[in-house]
Amino acid sequence: MKNIVVLISGNGSNLQAIIDACKQKKINGTIRAVFSNKADAFGLERAREANIPAHALEASQFAGREAFDRELVQEIDAYAPDVVVLAGYMRILSPAFVEHYAGRLLNIHPSLLPKYPGLHTHRQVLENGDEEHGTSVHFVTDELDGGPVILQAKVPVFDDDNEDDVTERVQAQEHAIYPLVVSWFVDGRLAMRDGAAWLDGVKLPPQGYAAEE
């Protein structure tokens, strides 16, 4: 069984989807620990409910980002992770952290990358009148939300949508595709090399698996 460590900052709904997928044996791995940079993150409660060690590290305890990330690496590595999964983790990672876990660091971002990296993606979609939105699972590199895309899911955007409508629609897709990608990784089907994502030995296109040409 592969070891999974999950990093969160908030509610942890994607964490819950991965916990459920592990329980249902859809992921051939075990979540060994959950870490948050917010002590009051509800996702830590989800971890405790599932009898998963839950840890909070807050930035105020450290001199800077590098010191924070050094401690985080030490604590994560105590669980010997095969993959580190960012599930709504809202801190920008130091280059040393990203390099340490290169090729085994996954993130989910609520947009169809490369559109709308960073924050407030749903708001931007509505303000720009987009008819399509979605979510992307990608490997993490030094570029913010810029690593190779593995899988995307698209959702429609309707004229009378508000941010809550769009968020709910996108999250439903996130909860489906993130556990799937984690399962690919722990089964040894997914890898990052030469700056690209590879699935079953095939280099994926820029928009990830099953992208429409």
PDB file of C-alpha atoms in Angstrom:
ATOM      1  CA  MET A   1       0.000   0.000   0.000  1.00  0.00           C
ATOM      2  CA  LYS A   2       1.362   3.396  -1.007  1.00  0.00           C
ATOM      3  CA  ASN A   3       1.586   6.190   1.559  1.00  0.00           C
ATOM      4  CA  ILE A   4      -0.351   9.397   0.906  1.00  0.00           C
ATOM      5  CA  VAL A   5       0.048  12.689   2.780  1.00  0.00           C
ATOM      6  CA  VAL A   6      -2.544  15.425   2.193  1.00  0.00           C
ATOM      7  CA  LEU A   7      -2.091  19.178   2.729  1.00  0.00           C
ATOM      8  CA  ILE A   8      -5.127  21.396   3.305  1.00  0.00           C
ATOM      9  CA  SER A   9      -6.026  24.909   4.428  1.00  0.00           C
ATOM     10  CA  GLY A  10      -9.802  24.817   4.779  1.00  0.00           C
ATOM     11  CA  ASN A  11     -12.952  22.746   4.551  1.00  0.00           C
ATOM     12  CA  GLY A  12     -11.269  19.693   3.066  1.00  0.00           C
ATOM     13  CA  SER A  13     -14.001  18.467   0.714  1.00  0.00           C
ATOM     14  CA  ASN A  14     -11.410  17.066  -1.714  1.00  0.00           C
ATOM     15  CA  LEU A  15      -9.661  15.435   1.237  1.00  0.00           C
ATOM     16  CA  GLN A  16     -12.985  13.780   2.098  1.00  0.00           C
ATOM     17  CA  ALA A  17     -13.349  12.497  -1.458  1.00  0.00           C
ATOM     18  CA  ILE A  18      -9.885  10.916  -1.223  1.00  0.00           C
ATOM     19  CA  ILE A  19     -10.587   9.461   2.249  1.00  0.00           C
ATOM     20  CA  ASP A  20     -13.783   7.890   0.870  1.00  0.00           C
ATOM     21  CA  ALA A  21     -12.009   6.524  -2.215  1.00  0.00           C
ATOM     22  CA  CYS A  22      -9.343   4.892  -0.023  1.00  0.00           C
ATOM     23  CA  LYS A  23     -12.044   3.300   2.159  1.00  0.00           C
ATOM     24  CA  GLN A  24     -13.815   2.004  -0.947  1.00  0.00           C
ATOM     25  CA  LYS A  25     -10.505   0.574  -2.243  1.00  0.00           C
ATOM     26  CA  LYS A  26     -10.692   2.808  -5.302  1.00  0.00           C
ATOM     27  CA  ILE A  27      -7.250   4.085  -4.276  1.00  0.00           C
ATOM     28  CA  ASN A  28      -4.697   1.401  -3.468  1.00  0.00           C
ATOM     29  CA  GLY A  29      -3.093   3.534  -0.774  1.00  0.00           C
ATOM     30  CA  THR A  30      -3.419   4.857   2.764  1.00  0.00           C
ATOM     31  CA  ILE A  31      -3.597   8.457   3.912  1.00  0.00           C
ATOM     32  CA  ARG A  32      -0.899   8.473   6.588  1.00  0.00           C
ATOM     33  CA  ALA A  33      -1.345  12.085   7.713  1.00  0.00           C
ATOM     34  CA  VAL A  34      -3.074  15.388   7.003  1.00  0.00           C
ATOM     35  CA  PHE A  35      -1.322  18.735   7.509  1.00  0.00           C
ATOM     36  CA  SER A  36      -2.864  22.196   7.556  1.00  0.00           C
ATOM     37  CA  ASN A  37      -1.431  25.706   7.806  1.00  0.00           C
ATOM     38  CA  LYS A  38      -4.641  26.682   9.643  1.00  0.00           C
ATOM     39  CA  ALA A  39      -5.317  25.138  13.061  1.00  0.00           C
ATOM     40  CA  ASP A  40      -9.071  25.707  12.673  1.00  0.00           C
ATOM     41  CA  ALA A  41      -9.361  24.092   9.222  1.00  0.00           C
ATOM     42  CA  PHE A  42     -12.407  21.797   9.181  1.00  0.00           C
ATOM     43  CA  GLY A  43     -10.421  19.329   7.076  1.00  0.00           C
ATOM     44  CA  LEU A  44      -8.410  18.443  10.215  1.00  0.00           C
ATOM     45  CA  GLU A  45     -11.699  17.360  11.802  1.00  0.00           C
ATOM     46  CA  ARG A  46     -12.411  15.167   8.777  1.00  0.00           C
ATOM     47  CA  ALA A  47      -8.998  13.535   9.240  1.00  0.00           C
ATOM     48  CA  ARG A  48      -9.582  12.882  12.952  1.00  0.00           C
ATOM     49  CA  GLU A  49     -13.005  11.381  12.190  1.00  0.00           C
ATOM     50  CA  ALA A  50     -11.230   8.939   9.864  1.00  0.00           C
ATOM     51  CA  ASN A  51      -8.537   8.182  12.479  1.00  0.00           C
ATOM     52  CA  ILE A  52      -5.842   9.864  10.384  1.00  0.00           C
ATOM     53  CA  PRO A  53      -3.106  11.830  12.214  1.00  0.00           C
ATOM     54  CA  ALA A  54      -3.927  15.539  11.825  1.00  0.00           C
ATOM     55  CA  HIS A  55      -1.314  18.262  12.236  1.00  0.00           C
ATOM     56  CA  ALA A  56      -1.390  22.068  12.106  1.00  0.00           C
ATOM     57  CA  LEU A  57       1.663  24.226  11.408  1.00  0.00           C
ATOM     58  CA  GLU A  58       1.054  27.947  11.440  1.00  0.00           C
ATOM     59  CA  ALA A  59       3.268  30.485   9.707  1.00  0.00           C
ATOM     60  CA  SER A  60       3.442  32.703  12.809  1.00  0.00           C
ATOM     61  CA  GLN A  61       5.598  30.038  14.482  1.00  0.00           C
ATOM     62  CA  PHE A  62       8.377  30.457  11.904  1.00  0.00           C
ATOM     63  CA  ALA A  63      10.817  33.136  10.746  1.00  0.00           C
ATOM     64  CA  GLY A  64       9.784  32.822   7.084  1.00  0.00           C
ATOM     65  CA  ARG A  65       8.535  30.610   4.263  1.00  0.00           C
ATOM     66  CA  GLU A  66      11.766  28.595   3.970  1.00  0.00           C
ATOM     67  CA  ALA A  67      11.840  27.804   7.696  1.00  0.00           C
ATOM     68  CA  PHE A  68       8.172  26.833   7.642  1.00  0.00           C
ATOM     69  CA  ASP A  69       8.647  24.553   4.644  1.00  0.00           C
ATOM     70  CA  ARG A  70      11.786  22.936   6.118  1.00  0.00           C
ATOM     71  CA  GLU A  71       9.821  21.929   9.202  1.00  0.00           C
ATOM     72  CA  LEU A  72       6.879  20.794   7.075  1.00  0.00           C
ATOM     73  CA  VAL A  73       9.167  18.583   4.953  1.00  0.00           C
ATOM     74  CA  GLN A  74      10.608  16.963   8.091  1.00  0.00           C
ATOM     75  CA  GLU A  75       7.157  16.251   9.507  1.00  0.00           C
ATOM     76  CA  ILE A  76       5.781  14.961   6.197  1.00  0.00           C
ATOM     77  CA  ASP A  77       8.814  12.735   5.610  1.00  0.00           C
ATOM     78  CA  ALA A  78       8.239  11.036   8.968  1.00  0.00           C
ATOM     79  CA  TYR A  79       5.299   9.356   7.179  1.00  0.00           C
ATOM     80  CA  ALA A  80       7.441   8.223   4.198  1.00  0.00           C
ATOM     81  CA  PRO A  81       5.021   9.532   1.552  1.00  0.00           C
ATOM     82  CA  ASP A  82       4.928   8.112  -1.960  1.00  0.00           C
ATOM     83  CA  VAL A  83       2.778  11.064  -3.000  1.00  0.00           C
ATOM     84  CA  VAL A  84       1.930  14.439  -1.446  1.00  0.00           C
ATOM     85  CA  VAL A  85      -1.515  15.720  -2.370  1.00  0.00           C
ATOM     86  CA  LEU A  86      -2.432  19.406  -2.134  1.00  0.00           C
ATOM     87  CA  ALA A  87      -6.175  19.656  -1.521  1.00  0.00           C
ATOM     88  CA  GLY A  88      -7.032  23.316  -1.119  1.00  0.00           C
ATOM     89  CA  TYR A  89      -3.640  24.179   0.369  1.00  0.00           C
ATOM     90  CA  MET A  90      -3.443  27.947   0.085  1.00  0.00           C
ATOM     91  CA  ARG A  91       0.224  28.658   0.802  1.00  0.00           C
ATOM     92  CA  ILE A  92       2.718  29.238  -1.993  1.00  0.00           C
ATOM     93  CA  LEU A  93       5.406  26.577  -1.648  1.00  0.00           C
ATOM     94  CA  SER A  94       9.123  27.364  -1.525  1.00  0.00           C
ATOM     95  CA  PRO A  95      11.287  26.120  -4.424  1.00  0.00           C
ATOM     96  CA  ALA A  96      13.115  23.789  -1.999  1.00  0.00           C
ATOM     97  CA  PHE A  97       9.813  22.139  -0.987  1.00  0.00           C
ATOM     98  CA  VAL A  98       8.729  21.691  -4.606  1.00  0.00           C
ATOM     99  CA  GLU A  99      12.117  20.256  -5.558  1.00  0.00           C
ATOM    100  CA  HIS A 100      12.114  17.840  -2.605  1.00  0.00           C
ATOM    101  CA  TYR A 101       8.833  16.277  -3.770  1.00  0.00           C
ATOM    102  CA  ALA A 102       9.350  16.769  -7.516  1.00  0.00           C
ATOM    103  CA  GLY A 103       7.336  14.242  -9.494  1.00  0.00           C
ATOM    104  CA  ARG A 104       5.231  13.186  -6.506  1.00  0.00           C
ATOM    105  CA  LEU A 105       3.440  16.434  -5.684  1.00  0.00           C
ATOM    106  CA  LEU A 106      -0.120  16.832  -6.992  1.00  0.00           C
ATOM    107  CA  ASN A 107      -2.494  19.796  -6.898  1.00  0.00           C
ATOM    108  CA  ILE A 108      -6.050  20.538  -7.968  1.00  0.00           C
ATOM    109  CA  HIS A 109      -6.921  24.006  -9.252  1.00  0.00           C
ATOM    110  CA  PRO A 110     -10.441  25.329  -9.939  1.00  0.00           C
ATOM    111  CA  SER A 111      -9.994  26.424 -13.546  1.00  0.00           C
ATOM    112  CA  LEU A 112      -9.170  25.010 -16.949  1.00  0.00           C
ATOM    113  CA  LEU A 113      -5.454  25.744 -16.774  1.00  0.00           C
ATOM    114  CA  PRO A 114      -3.602  27.625 -18.156  1.00  0.00           C
ATOM    115  CA  LYS A 115      -6.615  29.958 -17.790  1.00  0.00           C
ATOM    116  CA  TYR A 116      -7.002  31.688 -14.435  1.00  0.00           C
ATOM    117  CA  PRO A 117      -4.062  30.639 -12.284  1.00  0.00           C
ATOM    118  CA  GLY A 118      -4.154  31.988  -8.731  1.00  0.00           C
ATOM    119  CA  LEU A 119      -7.214  33.023  -6.738  1.00  0.00           C
ATOM    120  CA  HIS A 120     -10.872  33.933  -7.386  1.00  0.00           C
ATOM    121  CA  THR A 121     -11.221  31.812 -10.505  1.00  0.00           C
ATOM    122  CA  HIS A 122     -15.021  31.476 -10.328  1.00  0.00           C
ATOM    123  CA  ARG A 123     -15.434  35.241 -10.021  1.00  0.00           C
ATOM    124  CA  GLN A 124     -13.176  35.828 -13.024  1.00  0.00           C
ATOM    125  CA  VAL A 125     -15.144  33.339 -15.127  1.00  0.00           C
ATOM    126  CA  LEU A 126     -18.415  35.135 -14.337  1.00  0.00           C
ATOM    127  CA  GLU A 127     -16.952  38.606 -14.877  1.00  0.00           C
ATOM    128  CA  ASN A 128     -15.558  37.567 -18.257  1.00  0.00           C
ATOM    129  CA  GLY A 129     -18.796  35.944 -19.398  1.00  0.00           C
ATOM    130  CA  ASP A 130     -17.198  32.537 -20.033  1.00  0.00           C
ATOM    131  CA  GLU A 131     -19.581  29.783 -21.083  1.00  0.00           C
ATOM    132  CA  GLU A 132     -17.264  27.025 -19.886  1.00  0.00           C
ATOM    133  CA  HIS A 133     -15.274  26.515 -16.703  1.00  0.00           C
ATOM    134  CA  GLY A 134     -13.790  23.566 -14.878  1.00  0.00           C
ATOM    135  CA  THR A 135     -10.979  22.136 -12.817  1.00  0.00           C
ATOM    136  CA  SER A 136      -7.476  20.781 -13.442  1.00  0.00           C
ATOM    137  CA  VAL A 137      -5.314  18.247 -11.614  1.00  0.00           C
ATOM    138  CA  HIS A 138      -1.635  18.867 -12.271  1.00  0.00           C
ATOM    139  CA  PHE A 139       1.865  18.095 -11.084  1.00  0.00           C
ATOM    140  CA  VAL A 140       3.369  20.918  -9.041  1.00  0.00           C
ATOM    141  CA  THR A 141       6.400  22.798 -10.328  1.00  0.00           C
ATOM    142  CA  ASP A 142       7.977  26.125  -9.348  1.00  0.00           C
ATOM    143  CA  GLU A 143       5.524  28.013 -11.551  1.00  0.00           C
ATOM    144  CA  LEU A 144       2.291  28.865  -9.697  1.00  0.00           C
ATOM    145  CA  ASP A 145      -0.461  26.550 -11.012  1.00  0.00           C
ATOM    146  CA  GLY A 146       1.853  25.950 -13.971  1.00  0.00           C
ATOM    147  CA  GLY A 147       2.918  22.295 -13.746  1.00  0.00           C
ATOM    148  CA  PRO A 148       1.913  19.684 -16.344  1.00  0.00           C
ATOM    149  CA  VAL A 149      -1.852  19.078 -16.429  1.00  0.00           C
ATOM    150  CA  ILE A 150      -2.931  15.463 -15.877  1.00  0.00           C
ATOM    151  CA  LEU A 151      -6.723  15.616 -16.094  1.00  0.00           C
ATOM    152  CA  GLN A 152      -9.364  18.304 -16.528  1.00  0.00           C
ATOM    153  CA  ALA A 153     -13.127  18.306 -16.116  1.00  0.00           C
ATOM    154  CA  LYS A 154     -15.345  20.908 -17.765  1.00  0.00           C
ATOM    155  CA  VAL A 155     -18.619  22.397 -16.565  1.00  0.00           C
ATOM    156  CA  PRO A 156     -21.051  24.779 -18.269  1.00  0.00           C
ATOM    157  CA  VAL A 157     -21.587  28.315 -16.986  1.00  0.00           C
ATOM    158  CA  PHE A 158     -25.134  29.680 -17.293  1.00  0.00           C
ATOM    159  CA  ASP A 159     -26.273  33.294 -17.590  1.00  0.00           C
ATOM    160  CA  ASP A 160     -27.986  33.386 -14.181  1.00  0.00           C
ATOM    161  CA  ASP A 161     -25.161  31.638 -12.273  1.00  0.00           C
ATOM    162  CA  ASN A 162     -23.617  33.160  -9.182  1.00  0.00           C
ATOM    163  CA  GLU A 163     -20.290  32.175  -7.587  1.00  0.00           C
ATOM    164  CA  ASP A 164     -21.939  29.569  -5.347  1.00  0.00           C
ATOM    165  CA  ASP A 165     -23.576  27.862  -8.336  1.00  0.00           C
ATOM    166  CA  VAL A 166     -20.296  27.682 -10.199  1.00  0.00           C
ATOM    167  CA  THR A 167     -18.333  26.557  -7.131  1.00  0.00           C
ATOM    168  CA  GLU A 168     -20.763  23.717  -6.457  1.00  0.00           C
ATOM    169  CA  ARG A 169     -20.665  22.517 -10.051  1.00  0.00           C
ATOM    170  CA  VAL A 170     -16.858  22.604 -10.181  1.00  0.00           C
ATOM    171  CA  GLN A 171     -16.439  20.874  -6.809  1.00  0.00           C
ATOM    172  CA  ALA A 172     -18.669  17.990  -7.880  1.00  0.00           C
ATOM    173  CA  GLN A 173     -16.201  17.360 -10.723  1.00  0.00           C
ATOM    174  CA  GLU A 174     -13.176  17.821  -8.446  1.00  0.00           C
ATOM    175  CA  HIS A 175     -14.445  15.122  -6.106  1.00  0.00           C
ATOM    176  CA  ALA A 176     -14.631  12.740  -9.067  1.00  0.00           C
ATOM    177  CA  ILE A 177     -11.340  13.422 -10.829  1.00  0.00           C
ATOM    178  CA  TYR A 178      -8.913  13.991  -7.950  1.00  0.00           C
ATOM    179  CA  PRO A 179      -9.273  10.527  -6.386  1.00  0.00           C
ATOM    180  CA  LEU A 180      -8.964   9.054  -9.896  1.00  0.00           C
ATOM    181  CA  VAL A 181      -5.649  10.811 -10.533  1.00  0.00           C
ATOM    182  CA  VAL A 182      -4.330   9.811  -7.090  1.00  0.00           C
ATOM    183  CA  SER A 183      -5.232   6.196  -7.897  1.00  0.00           C
ATOM    184  CA  TRP A 184      -3.327   6.407 -11.208  1.00  0.00           C
ATOM    185  CA  PHE A 185      -0.285   7.671  -9.337  1.00  0.00           C
ATOM    186  CA  VAL A 186      -0.282   5.066  -6.569  1.00  0.00           C
ATOM    187  CA  ASP A 187      -0.807   2.310  -9.159  1.00  0.00           C
ATOM    188  CA  GLY A 188       2.389   3.431 -10.901  1.00  0.00           C
ATOM    189  CA  ARG A 189       0.560   4.469 -14.080  1.00  0.00           C
ATOM    190  CA  LEU A 190       1.286   8.189 -13.798  1.00  0.00           C
ATOM    191  CA  ALA A 191       4.630   9.998 -13.816  1.00  0.00           C
ATOM    192  CA  MET A 192       6.172  13.361 -14.548  1.00  0.00           C
ATOM    193  CA  ARG A 193       9.248  13.522 -16.741  1.00  0.00           C
ATOM    194  CA  ASP A 194      10.764  15.919 -19.253  1.00  0.00           C
ATOM    195  CA  GLY A 195       8.364  18.603 -18.025  1.00  0.00           C
ATOM    196  CA  ALA A 196       5.282  16.597 -19.009  1.00  0.00           C
ATOM    197  CA  ALA A 197       2.747  14.214 -17.478  1.00  0.00           C
ATOM    198  CA  TRP A 198       2.846  10.607 -18.692  1.00  0.00           C
ATOM    199  CA  LEU A 199       0.061   8.044 -18.252  1.00  0.00           C
ATOM    200  CA  ASP A 200       0.651   4.368 -19.073  1.00  0.00           C
ATOM    201  CA  GLY A 201       3.846   5.343 -20.885  1.00  0.00           C
ATOM    202  CA  VAL A 202       2.085   7.870 -23.130  1.00  0.00           C
ATOM    203  CA  LYS A 203       2.919  11.570 -22.956  1.00  0.00           C
ATOM    204  CA  LEU A 204      -0.234  13.535 -22.214  1.00  0.00           C
ATOM    205  CA  PRO A 205      -1.149  16.647 -24.229  1.00  0.00           C
ATOM    206  CA  PRO A 206      -1.043  20.103 -22.573  1.00  0.00           C
ATOM    207  CA  GLN A 207      -4.674  19.815 -21.406  1.00  0.00           C
ATOM    208  CA  GLY A 208      -4.095  16.375 -19.922  1.00  0.00           C
ATOM    209  CA  TYR A 209      -5.762  13.020 -20.475  1.00  0.00           C
ATOM    210  CA  ALA A 210      -8.581  12.736 -23.033  1.00  0.00           C
ATOM    211  CA  ALA A 211      -8.265  16.358 -24.034  1.00  0.00           C
ATOM    212  CA  GLU A 212     -10.393  17.357 -26.997  1.00  0.00           C
ATOM    213  CA  GLU A 213      -8.216  18.163 -29.962  1.00  0.00           C
TER     214      GLU A 213
END
